[in-house]
mmCIF file of C-alpha atoms and ligand atoms in Angstrom:
data_model
loop_
_atom_site.group_PDB
_atom_site.id
_atom_site.type_symbol
_atom_site.label_atom_id
_atom_site.label_comp_id
_atom_site.label_asym_id
_atom_site.label_seq_id
_atom_site.Cartn_x
_atom_site.Cartn_y
_atom_site.Cartn_z
ATOM 1 C CA MET A 26 -18.965 77.132 19.638
ATOM 2 C CA SER A 27 -18.300 79.729 22.238
ATOM 3 C CA SER A 28 -18.507 77.392 25.447
ATOM 4 C CA PHE A 29 -16.016 74.453 24.255
ATOM 5 C CA ASN A 30 -13.747 73.451 26.830
ATOM 6 C CA LEU A 31 -11.631 70.650 25.287
ATOM 7 C CA ASN A 32 -9.813 70.297 29.039
ATOM 8 C CA ALA A 33 -13.169 69.058 30.548
ATOM 9 C CA LEU A 34 -13.231 66.714 27.840
ATOM 10 C CA VAL A 35 -10.236 65.053 27.981
ATOM 11 C CA ARG A 36 -9.691 61.499 30.328
ATOM 12 C CA PRO A 37 -8.133 62.847 33.579
ATOM 13 C CA ASN A 38 -5.530 60.129 33.020
ATOM 14 C CA VAL A 39 -4.648 61.325 29.667
ATOM 15 C CA LYS A 40 -4.299 65.118 30.926
ATOM 16 C CA ALA A 41 -1.886 63.676 33.884
ATOM 17 C CA MET A 42 0.430 61.784 31.636
ATOM 18 C CA ARG A 43 3.457 62.784 29.288
ATOM 19 C CA ARG A 44 3.803 61.425 26.105
ATOM 20 C CA TYR A 45 6.546 59.127 25.589
ATOM 21 C CA ALA A 46 9.672 60.633 24.338
ATOM 22 C CA SER A 47 11.227 58.214 21.818
ATOM 23 C CA ALA A 48 14.696 58.112 20.315
ATOM 24 C CA ARG A 49 13.717 59.600 17.382
ATOM 25 C CA ASP A 50 11.858 62.621 18.211
ATOM 26 C CA GLU A 51 14.931 64.979 18.814
ATOM 27 C CA TYR A 52 17.132 63.818 16.067
ATOM 28 C CA SER A 53 16.334 62.040 12.993
ATOM 29 C CA ASP A 54 17.887 60.447 10.161
ATOM 30 C CA SER A 55 17.685 63.698 8.220
ATOM 31 C CA SER A 56 20.278 65.262 10.696
ATOM 32 C CA ALA A 57 23.029 65.395 8.460
ATOM 33 C CA GLY A 58 26.663 63.934 9.739
ATOM 34 C CA MET A 59 25.403 62.311 13.035
ATOM 35 C CA VAL A 60 26.176 59.328 14.123
ATOM 36 C CA PHE A 61 22.873 57.621 15.942
ATOM 37 C CA LEU A 62 23.881 55.319 18.881
ATOM 38 C CA ASP A 63 20.664 56.236 20.546
ATOM 39 C CA ALA A 64 18.149 53.472 19.919
ATOM 40 C CA ASN A 65 19.703 50.127 19.997
ATOM 41 C CA GLU A 66 18.993 49.617 16.097
ATOM 42 C CA ASN A 67 21.394 47.455 13.786
ATOM 43 C CA PRO A 68 23.586 49.617 12.237
ATOM 44 C CA PHE A 69 23.679 48.436 8.820
ATOM 45 C CA GLU A 70 21.873 50.120 6.220
ATOM 46 C CA SER A 71 18.776 48.605 4.843
ATOM 47 C CA GLY A 72 16.232 51.187 4.144
ATOM 48 C CA VAL A 73 14.314 50.067 7.166
ATOM 49 C CA ASN A 74 17.107 49.355 9.899
ATOM 50 C CA ARG A 75 16.295 52.848 11.624
ATOM 51 C CA TYR A 76 12.830 53.539 13.706
ATOM 52 C CA PRO A 77 10.643 55.730 11.440
ATOM 53 C CA ASP A 78 10.052 59.265 12.392
ATOM 54 C CA PRO A 79 7.169 58.980 15.032
ATOM 55 C CA GLN A 80 5.708 62.259 13.892
ATOM 56 C CA GLN A 81 5.861 61.544 10.175
ATOM 57 C CA ARG A 82 6.975 65.153 9.296
ATOM 58 C CA LYS A 83 7.528 64.831 5.531
ATOM 59 C CA LEU A 84 4.533 63.055 4.651
ATOM 60 C CA LYS A 85 2.280 65.120 6.792
ATOM 61 C CA GLU A 86 3.784 68.345 5.222
ATOM 62 C CA ILE A 87 2.527 66.968 1.754
ATOM 63 C CA LEU A 88 -0.860 65.822 2.779
ATOM 64 C CA ALA A 89 -1.565 68.803 5.276
ATOM 65 C CA GLN A 90 -0.645 71.251 2.193
ATOM 66 C CA GLN A 91 -2.780 69.208 -0.182
ATOM 67 C CA ARG A 92 -5.816 69.523 2.708
ATOM 68 C CA GLY A 93 -5.124 73.165 3.290
ATOM 69 C CA VAL A 94 -4.319 72.365 7.231
ATOM 70 C CA ASN A 95 -1.343 72.935 9.326
ATOM 71 C CA SER A 96 1.031 69.970 9.986
ATOM 72 C CA SER A 97 0.617 70.419 13.531
ATOM 73 C CA GLN A 98 -3.319 69.919 12.941
ATOM 74 C CA MET A 99 -2.710 66.651 11.535
ATOM 75 C CA LEU A 100 -2.274 63.378 13.260
ATOM 76 C CA LEU A 101 -1.427 59.919 11.112
ATOM 77 C CA GLY A 102 -2.240 56.486 12.239
ATOM 78 C CA ASN A 103 -2.364 52.633 10.819
ATOM 79 C CA GLY A 104 -5.781 53.302 9.152
ATOM 80 C CA SER A 105 -8.193 55.843 10.090
ATOM 81 C CA ASP A 106 -9.233 53.012 12.130
ATOM 82 C CA GLU A 107 -6.487 53.577 14.587
ATOM 83 C CA VAL A 108 -7.215 57.334 14.318
ATOM 84 C CA LEU A 109 -10.530 56.511 15.838
ATOM 85 C CA ASP A 110 -9.430 54.292 18.519
ATOM 86 C CA LEU A 111 -7.155 57.167 19.970
ATOM 87 C CA ILE A 112 -10.152 59.246 19.857
ATOM 88 C CA TYR A 113 -12.203 57.079 22.028
ATOM 89 C CA ARG A 114 -9.240 56.201 24.358
ATOM 90 C CA ALA A 115 -8.473 60.227 24.637
ATOM 91 C CA PHE A 116 -11.891 61.109 25.612
ATOM 92 C CA CYS A 117 -13.993 58.029 26.894
ATOM 93 C CA ILE A 118 -14.116 56.939 30.099
ATOM 94 C CA PRO A 119 -14.665 53.285 30.191
ATOM 95 C CA GLU A 120 -17.818 51.986 31.898
ATOM 96 C CA LYS A 121 -18.963 55.509 32.105
ATOM 97 C CA ASP A 122 -19.110 57.500 29.035
ATOM 98 C CA ASN A 123 -21.099 57.181 26.065
ATOM 99 C CA VAL A 124 -20.862 58.276 22.391
ATOM 100 C CA ILE A 125 -23.728 58.838 19.802
ATOM 101 C CA VAL A 126 -23.421 56.591 16.087
ATOM 102 C CA LEU A 127 -26.019 57.377 13.495
ATOM 103 C CA PRO A 128 -27.209 54.119 11.952
ATOM 104 C CA PRO A 129 -26.941 52.863 9.294
ATOM 105 C CA THR A 130 -23.536 53.825 9.269
ATOM 106 C CA TYR A 131 -19.915 52.480 9.607
ATOM 107 C CA GLY A 132 -19.534 49.768 11.924
ATOM 108 C CA MET A 133 -16.265 50.060 13.673
ATOM 109 C CA TYR A 134 -17.771 53.104 15.500
ATOM 110 C CA THR A 135 -19.660 50.607 17.443
ATOM 111 C CA VAL A 136 -17.012 47.932 17.692
ATOM 112 C CA LEU A 137 -14.550 50.242 19.043
ATOM 113 C CA GLY A 138 -16.853 51.758 21.761
ATOM 114 C CA GLU A 139 -17.622 47.811 22.561
ATOM 115 C CA THR A 140 -13.655 47.122 22.672
ATOM 116 C CA ASN A 141 -13.173 50.334 24.962
ATOM 117 C CA ALA A 142 -16.292 49.536 27.366
ATOM 118 C CA ILE A 143 -18.042 52.683 26.052
ATOM 119 C CA GLU A 144 -21.544 52.862 25.909
ATOM 120 C CA VAL A 145 -22.596 53.374 22.067
ATOM 121 C CA CYS A 146 -26.185 55.162 21.806
ATOM 122 C CA GLU A 147 -27.729 54.989 18.689
ATOM 123 C CA VAL A 148 -29.936 57.700 16.714
ATOM 124 C CA GLN A 149 -31.424 56.178 13.528
ATOM 125 C CA LEU A 150 -30.866 58.553 10.462
ATOM 126 C CA ASN A 151 -33.989 60.009 9.145
ATOM 127 C CA ASP A 152 -35.628 58.178 6.124
ATOM 128 C CA ASP A 153 -33.663 60.431 3.880
ATOM 129 C CA PHE A 154 -30.719 59.228 5.430
ATOM 130 C CA GLN A 155 -29.971 62.865 7.147
ATOM 131 C CA PRO A 156 -29.187 63.203 10.811
ATOM 132 C CA ASN A 157 -32.255 63.462 13.103
ATOM 133 C CA VAL A 158 -30.835 66.552 14.790
ATOM 134 C CA PRO A 159 -33.316 67.413 17.628
ATOM 135 C CA ARG A 160 -33.333 63.659 18.691
ATOM 136 C CA ILE A 161 -29.736 63.571 18.674
ATOM 137 C CA LEU A 162 -29.576 66.755 20.885
ATOM 138 C CA GLU A 163 -31.784 65.543 23.109
ATOM 139 C CA LEU A 164 -30.320 62.175 23.617
ATOM 140 C CA ALA A 165 -26.776 63.317 24.494
ATOM 141 C CA ASN A 166 -25.982 64.190 28.290
ATOM 142 C CA ALA A 167 -23.073 65.304 30.332
ATOM 143 C CA SER A 168 -21.262 61.585 29.654
ATOM 144 C CA THR A 169 -21.848 61.723 25.804
ATOM 145 C CA LYS A 170 -17.986 62.657 24.444
ATOM 146 C CA LEU A 171 -18.442 61.732 20.608
ATOM 147 C CA LEU A 172 -20.665 61.860 17.835
ATOM 148 C CA PHE A 173 -19.795 60.426 14.984
ATOM 149 C CA LEU A 174 -20.923 61.332 11.634
ATOM 150 C CA CYS A 175 -20.021 59.774 8.189
ATOM 151 C CA SER A 176 -19.900 61.939 5.055
ATOM 152 C CA PRO A 177 -20.557 60.548 2.300
ATOM 153 C CA ASN A 178 -22.219 57.920 4.760
ATOM 154 C CA ASN A 179 -21.358 53.982 4.173
ATOM 155 C CA PRO A 180 -23.242 52.023 3.118
ATOM 156 C CA THR A 181 -25.704 54.808 1.787
ATOM 157 C CA GLY A 182 -23.507 56.809 0.086
ATOM 158 C CA ASN A 183 -24.847 60.420 0.758
ATOM 159 C CA LEU A 184 -23.450 63.555 1.876
ATOM 160 C CA MET A 185 -24.832 64.854 5.577
ATOM 161 C CA ARG A 186 -26.377 68.124 4.751
ATOM 162 C CA THR A 187 -24.545 71.311 5.636
ATOM 163 C CA ASP A 188 -26.914 73.074 7.514
ATOM 164 C CA LEU A 189 -27.541 69.906 10.034
ATOM 165 C CA VAL A 190 -23.987 69.293 10.506
ATOM 166 C CA THR A 191 -23.370 73.103 11.085
ATOM 167 C CA ALA A 192 -26.059 72.637 13.807
ATOM 168 C CA LEU A 193 -24.641 69.399 15.438
ATOM 169 C CA LEU A 194 -21.191 71.426 15.457
ATOM 170 C CA ASN A 195 -22.856 74.366 17.060
ATOM 171 C CA GLU A 196 -25.017 72.687 19.647
ATOM 172 C CA PHE A 197 -23.504 69.326 20.732
ATOM 173 C CA HIS A 198 -21.480 69.653 23.671
ATOM 174 C CA GLY A 199 -18.667 66.788 22.953
ATOM 175 C CA ILE A 200 -16.185 66.282 19.945
ATOM 176 C CA VAL A 201 -17.849 65.687 16.306
ATOM 177 C CA ILE A 202 -16.158 63.268 14.436
ATOM 178 C CA ILE A 203 -16.805 63.439 10.582
ATOM 179 C CA ASP A 204 -15.447 60.370 8.687
ATOM 180 C CA GLU A 205 -14.667 61.454 5.073
ATOM 181 C CA ALA A 206 -13.591 58.195 4.010
ATOM 182 C CA TYR A 207 -15.416 59.133 0.435
ATOM 183 C CA ILE A 208 -14.382 62.612 0.271
ATOM 184 C CA ASP A 209 -12.596 62.201 -2.754
ATOM 185 C CA PHE A 210 -15.557 61.029 -4.698
ATOM 186 C CA THR A 211 -17.675 64.012 -4.120
ATOM 187 C CA GLU A 212 -17.346 67.853 -5.566
ATOM 188 C CA SER A 213 -18.193 68.990 -1.856
ATOM 189 C CA GLU A 214 -15.345 70.519 0.112
ATOM 190 C CA SER A 215 -13.867 68.935 2.918
ATOM 191 C CA TRP A 216 -14.963 69.698 6.486
ATOM 192 C CA ALA A 217 -11.313 70.262 7.303
ATOM 193 C CA ARG A 218 -11.624 73.665 5.702
ATOM 194 C CA GLN A 219 -13.848 74.555 8.725
ATOM 195 C CA LEU A 220 -11.341 73.426 11.552
ATOM 196 C CA ASN A 221 -10.667 77.238 12.531
ATOM 197 C CA GLN A 222 -14.286 77.432 13.174
ATOM 198 C CA PHE A 223 -15.318 74.644 15.305
ATOM 199 C CA PRO A 224 -12.897 73.763 17.864
ATOM 200 C CA ASN A 225 -14.703 70.629 18.822
ATOM 201 C CA LEU A 226 -14.256 69.275 15.168
ATOM 202 C CA ILE A 227 -12.426 66.172 14.045
ATOM 203 C CA VAL A 228 -12.487 65.179 10.546
ATOM 204 C CA THR A 229 -10.937 61.689 9.505
ATOM 205 C CA GLN A 230 -9.715 60.717 5.920
ATOM 206 C CA THR A 231 -7.932 57.406 4.546
ATOM 207 C CA LEU A 232 -5.613 56.619 1.696
ATOM 208 C CA SER A 233 -7.562 53.160 1.421
ATOM 209 C CA LYS A 234 -10.037 54.071 -0.879
ATOM 210 C CA ALA A 235 -9.394 56.642 -3.569
ATOM 211 C CA TYR A 236 -5.430 56.587 -3.108
ATOM 212 C CA GLY A 237 -5.821 52.992 -3.668
ATOM 213 C CA LEU A 238 -3.598 52.221 -0.615
ATOM 214 C CA ALA A 239 -5.755 49.784 1.808
ATOM 215 C CA GLY A 240 -2.993 47.654 2.149
ATOM 216 C CA ILE A 241 -0.296 50.104 3.801
ATOM 217 C CA ARG A 242 -2.982 51.319 6.189
ATOM 218 C CA LEU A 243 -2.768 54.785 6.487
ATOM 219 C CA GLY A 244 -5.236 57.191 8.033
ATOM 220 C CA ILE A 245 -5.598 60.645 8.732
ATOM 221 C CA GLY A 246 -6.883 63.036 11.466
ATOM 222 C CA MET A 247 -7.415 66.335 11.443
ATOM 223 C CA ALA A 248 -8.381 69.002 14.265
ATOM 224 C CA SER A 249 -7.559 72.122 16.243
ATOM 225 C CA THR A 250 -3.592 71.719 17.412
ATOM 226 C CA ASP A 251 -5.128 71.290 20.790
ATOM 227 C CA ILE A 252 -7.046 68.442 20.097
ATOM 228 C CA ILE A 253 -4.000 66.925 18.049
ATOM 229 C CA GLU A 254 -1.820 67.256 20.897
ATOM 230 C CA VAL A 255 -3.920 65.147 23.175
ATOM 231 C CA LEU A 256 -4.124 62.534 20.753
ATOM 232 C CA ASN A 257 -0.261 62.588 20.248
ATOM 233 C CA LYS A 258 0.390 62.104 23.622
ATOM 234 C CA ILE A 259 -1.121 58.421 23.647
ATOM 235 C CA LYS A 260 -0.520 57.430 19.879
ATOM 236 C CA PRO A 261 1.953 54.510 19.869
ATOM 237 C CA PRO A 262 5.386 56.174 18.872
ATOM 238 C CA TYR A 263 5.729 54.275 15.647
ATOM 239 C CA ASN A 264 2.315 53.681 14.521
ATOM 240 C CA VAL A 265 3.229 54.530 10.676
ATOM 241 C CA ASN A 266 5.809 52.404 9.940
ATOM 242 C CA GLN A 267 8.647 53.510 7.409
ATOM 243 C CA LEU A 268 7.404 51.320 4.402
ATOM 244 C CA THR A 269 3.791 53.078 4.378
ATOM 245 C CA GLN A 270 5.453 56.554 4.821
ATOM 246 C CA ASN A 271 7.429 55.888 1.737
ATOM 247 C CA LYS A 272 4.583 54.231 -0.219
ATOM 248 C CA ALA A 273 2.160 57.085 0.622
ATOM 249 C CA ALA A 274 4.510 59.842 -0.422
ATOM 250 C CA ASP A 275 5.302 58.035 -3.646
ATOM 251 C CA ARG A 276 1.625 57.585 -4.631
ATOM 252 C CA ILE A 277 0.867 60.922 -3.906
ATOM 253 C CA ALA A 278 3.557 62.213 -6.192
ATOM 254 C CA LYS A 279 1.876 60.478 -8.882
ATOM 255 C CA VAL A 280 -0.781 62.690 -8.801
ATOM 256 C CA LYS A 281 -2.087 62.014 -12.241
ATOM 257 C CA ASP A 282 -2.483 58.256 -11.843
ATOM 258 C CA TYR A 283 -4.718 59.068 -8.933
ATOM 259 C CA GLU A 284 -6.811 61.619 -11.152
ATOM 260 C CA THR A 285 -7.345 59.065 -13.851
ATOM 261 C CA GLU A 286 -8.227 56.256 -11.602
ATOM 262 C CA ARG A 287 -10.645 58.807 -9.730
ATOM 263 C CA LYS A 288 -12.432 60.001 -13.189
ATOM 264 C CA ILE A 289 -12.706 56.517 -14.195
ATOM 265 C CA ILE A 290 -14.496 55.383 -11.121
ATOM 266 C CA LEU A 291 -16.984 58.241 -10.891
ATOM 267 C CA GLN A 292 -17.958 57.640 -14.711
ATOM 268 C CA GLU A 293 -17.834 54.080 -13.840
ATOM 269 C CA ARG A 294 -20.288 54.803 -10.690
ATOM 270 C CA GLN A 295 -22.677 56.802 -13.489
ATOM 271 C CA LYS A 296 -22.782 53.943 -15.748
ATOM 272 C CA LEU A 297 -23.329 51.251 -13.028
ATOM 273 C CA GLU A 298 -26.279 53.567 -11.626
ATOM 274 C CA TYR A 299 -27.889 53.531 -14.666
ATOM 275 C CA ALA A 300 -27.857 49.990 -15.861
ATOM 276 C CA LEU A 301 -28.829 48.928 -11.831
ATOM 277 C CA GLY A 302 -31.901 51.191 -12.456
ATOM 278 C CA GLN A 303 -32.774 48.788 -15.743
ATOM 279 C CA SER A 304 -32.686 45.683 -13.378
ATOM 280 C CA LYS A 305 -36.041 44.115 -12.886
ATOM 281 C CA PHE A 306 -35.173 42.745 -9.236
ATOM 282 C CA ILE A 307 -33.465 46.049 -8.474
ATOM 283 C CA THR A 308 -36.273 48.291 -6.762
ATOM 284 C CA GLN A 309 -34.281 50.975 -5.642
ATOM 285 C CA VAL A 310 -30.924 52.845 -6.523
ATOM 286 C CA PHE A 311 -29.352 55.082 -4.020
ATOM 287 C CA PRO A 312 -27.653 58.084 -5.212
ATOM 288 C CA SER A 313 -24.165 58.008 -4.592
ATOM 289 C CA GLU A 314 -21.362 60.427 -3.742
ATOM 290 C CA ALA A 315 -18.747 57.294 -3.059
ATOM 291 C CA ASN A 316 -17.272 54.460 -4.756
ATOM 292 C CA PHE A 317 -20.233 52.299 -4.168
ATOM 293 C CA ILE A 318 -23.870 52.124 -4.769
ATOM 294 C CA LEU A 319 -26.248 50.611 -2.426
ATOM 295 C CA VAL A 320 -29.647 49.109 -4.032
ATOM 296 C CA ARG A 321 -32.470 47.671 -2.737
ATOM 297 C CA VAL A 322 -33.503 44.310 -4.262
ATOM 298 C CA ASP A 323 -36.656 41.949 -4.336
ATOM 299 C CA ASN A 324 -34.688 39.558 -2.092
ATOM 300 C CA ALA A 325 -31.281 40.254 -0.937
ATOM 301 C CA GLU A 326 -30.427 37.080 0.768
ATOM 302 C CA LYS A 327 -31.410 35.216 -2.547
ATOM 303 C CA ARG A 328 -29.772 37.645 -4.851
ATOM 304 C CA TYR A 329 -26.347 37.844 -2.957
ATOM 305 C CA ALA A 330 -26.128 34.350 -3.399
ATOM 306 C CA GLU A 331 -26.998 34.231 -7.098
ATOM 307 C CA PHE A 332 -24.384 36.719 -6.893
ATOM 308 C CA ILE A 333 -21.827 34.580 -5.315
ATOM 309 C CA ASP A 334 -22.919 31.546 -7.751
ATOM 310 C CA LYS A 335 -21.644 33.827 -10.715
ATOM 311 C CA GLY A 336 -18.661 34.616 -9.037
ATOM 312 C CA ILE A 337 -19.115 37.856 -7.616
ATOM 313 C CA VAL A 338 -18.593 39.149 -3.941
ATOM 314 C CA VAL A 339 -20.783 42.077 -2.962
ATOM 315 C CA ARG A 340 -22.051 43.095 0.424
ATOM 316 C CA ASN A 341 -25.335 42.325 2.140
ATOM 317 C CA ARG A 342 -26.161 45.371 4.283
ATOM 318 C CA SER A 343 -30.045 44.037 4.967
ATOM 319 C CA LYS A 344 -29.397 43.864 8.964
ATOM 320 C CA GLN A 345 -28.850 47.508 8.936
ATOM 321 C CA ALA A 346 -31.542 49.949 10.113
ATOM 322 C CA LEU A 347 -33.364 51.482 6.985
ATOM 323 C CA CYS A 348 -31.426 49.169 4.693
ATOM 324 C CA ALA A 349 -33.897 46.062 4.617
ATOM 325 C CA ASN A 350 -33.150 43.927 1.498
ATOM 326 C CA THR A 351 -30.124 46.190 0.275
ATOM 327 C CA LEU A 352 -26.832 45.108 -1.389
ATOM 328 C CA ARG A 353 -23.922 47.454 -1.628
ATOM 329 C CA PHE A 354 -21.741 47.033 -4.710
ATOM 330 C CA THR A 355 -18.416 48.906 -4.765
ATOM 331 C CA VAL A 356 -17.441 50.251 -8.387
ATOM 332 C CA GLY A 357 -14.534 48.056 -9.652
ATOM 333 C CA THR A 358 -12.798 48.212 -12.911
ATOM 334 C CA PRO A 359 -14.513 48.930 -16.271
ATOM 335 C CA ALA A 360 -14.334 45.107 -16.798
ATOM 336 C CA GLU A 361 -15.624 44.383 -13.745
ATOM 337 C CA ASN A 362 -18.539 46.495 -13.711
ATOM 338 C CA SER A 363 -19.292 44.936 -17.207
ATOM 339 C CA LYS A 364 -19.215 41.412 -15.904
ATOM 340 C CA LEU A 365 -21.514 42.645 -13.147
ATOM 341 C CA ILE A 366 -24.035 44.241 -15.474
ATOM 342 C CA THR A 367 -24.067 41.430 -17.843
ATOM 343 C CA THR A 368 -24.432 38.992 -14.539
ATOM 344 C CA ILE A 369 -27.740 41.037 -13.507
ATOM 345 C CA GLN A 370 -29.046 41.292 -16.933
ATOM 346 C CA GLU A 371 -29.048 37.172 -16.743
ATOM 347 C CA MET A 372 -30.651 37.333 -13.482
ATOM 348 C CA ASN A 373 -33.627 39.242 -14.343
HETATM 349 C C1 PLP B 28 -13.373 52.169 4.849
HETATM 350 C C2 PLP B 28 -13.919 53.068 5.662
HETATM 351 C C3 PLP B 28 -12.720 53.532 6.923
HETATM 352 C C4 PLP B 28 -11.641 52.544 7.003
HETATM 353 O O1 PLP B 28 -10.355 53.317 6.665
HETATM 354 P P1 PLP B 28 -8.842 52.836 7.115
HETATM 355 O O2 PLP B 28 -8.335 53.778 6.952
HETATM 356 O O3 PLP B 28 -8.690 51.869 6.122
HETATM 357 O O4 PLP B 28 -8.930 52.109 8.497
HETATM 358 C C5 PLP B 28 -13.316 54.542 7.691
HETATM 359 N N1 PLP B 28 -14.569 54.935 7.737
HETATM 360 C C6 PLP B 28 -15.118 54.608 6.915
HETATM 361 C C7 PLP B 28 -16.712 55.005 6.513
HETATM 362 C C8 PLP B 28 -15.188 53.455 5.790
HETATM 363 O O5 PLP B 28 -15.960 53.023 4.893
#
């Protein structure tokens, strides 16, 4: 994208400000032999008496290496939801700018837009759940700062086609966010590999899904160093707490556990896909590249209530565009999935 001008997209107030210089920016606990009398902390060691590293350097190094990007191309947040919120606040002027989302998709893009008083424009996905590129480009105007793509998409489970995403990256004049919360469940390569080709690209990922760490809240944003610098300016200094940084590093070190669980989830997804296809009241099983499966049923409200009666909570997605009478099943443990399958057989 030759004409991309980041400076023109950043909000003027953000451009003008300096980032808060915190006590821990210059010297951190790893600076051996230093006495820290700079941050008004309690000096008695408890493991968490010090403020955490505002730049999460150790954790970023591990995550950046895993993902084949530079640490300077990475921002960590209190969940990827915080990363998405920071993107809004860095680029969108309230009551003036707008963004484009592609329903059916993740609901937080719209909630964050509403929270920040940014108009959220919708361009429904095509019937095959792929982006309608001409319509998106037609709708975008000078005030359209962000375009949210989710791949694999929640709740439909499919990847966005590479040629269509490339076209959007090349032709959309704002920032393109590709939300890869479910990237671990597909064989497809992350768009983070393409950061150097696309200066307008932000890729978000999370440790909440495949890594099994939804409770610690750790999200990842990856983009050009220039974009990351802008986001760093406005992020709360200590947005990722020490316990989260520790736990994330521990879990990533146990790569075998992650791999084992991931493999089981993928096998179970296949097993579920087959079993759901056998049911009489499930009329369509959408292929999934994520850890959930969307199905169309005869009567979603009725079936949802039946599942609740049987002690199984699923997600009714019927109110979303293109999703009339759909339910979304997360892939559970083998025992949980067996219970789901047995229950469905009884419901027939
Ligand atoms: C679950 C989910 C997230 C949330 O990630 P957190 O890191 O837990 O905030 C983001 N995007 C999509 C599409 C999701 O489904």
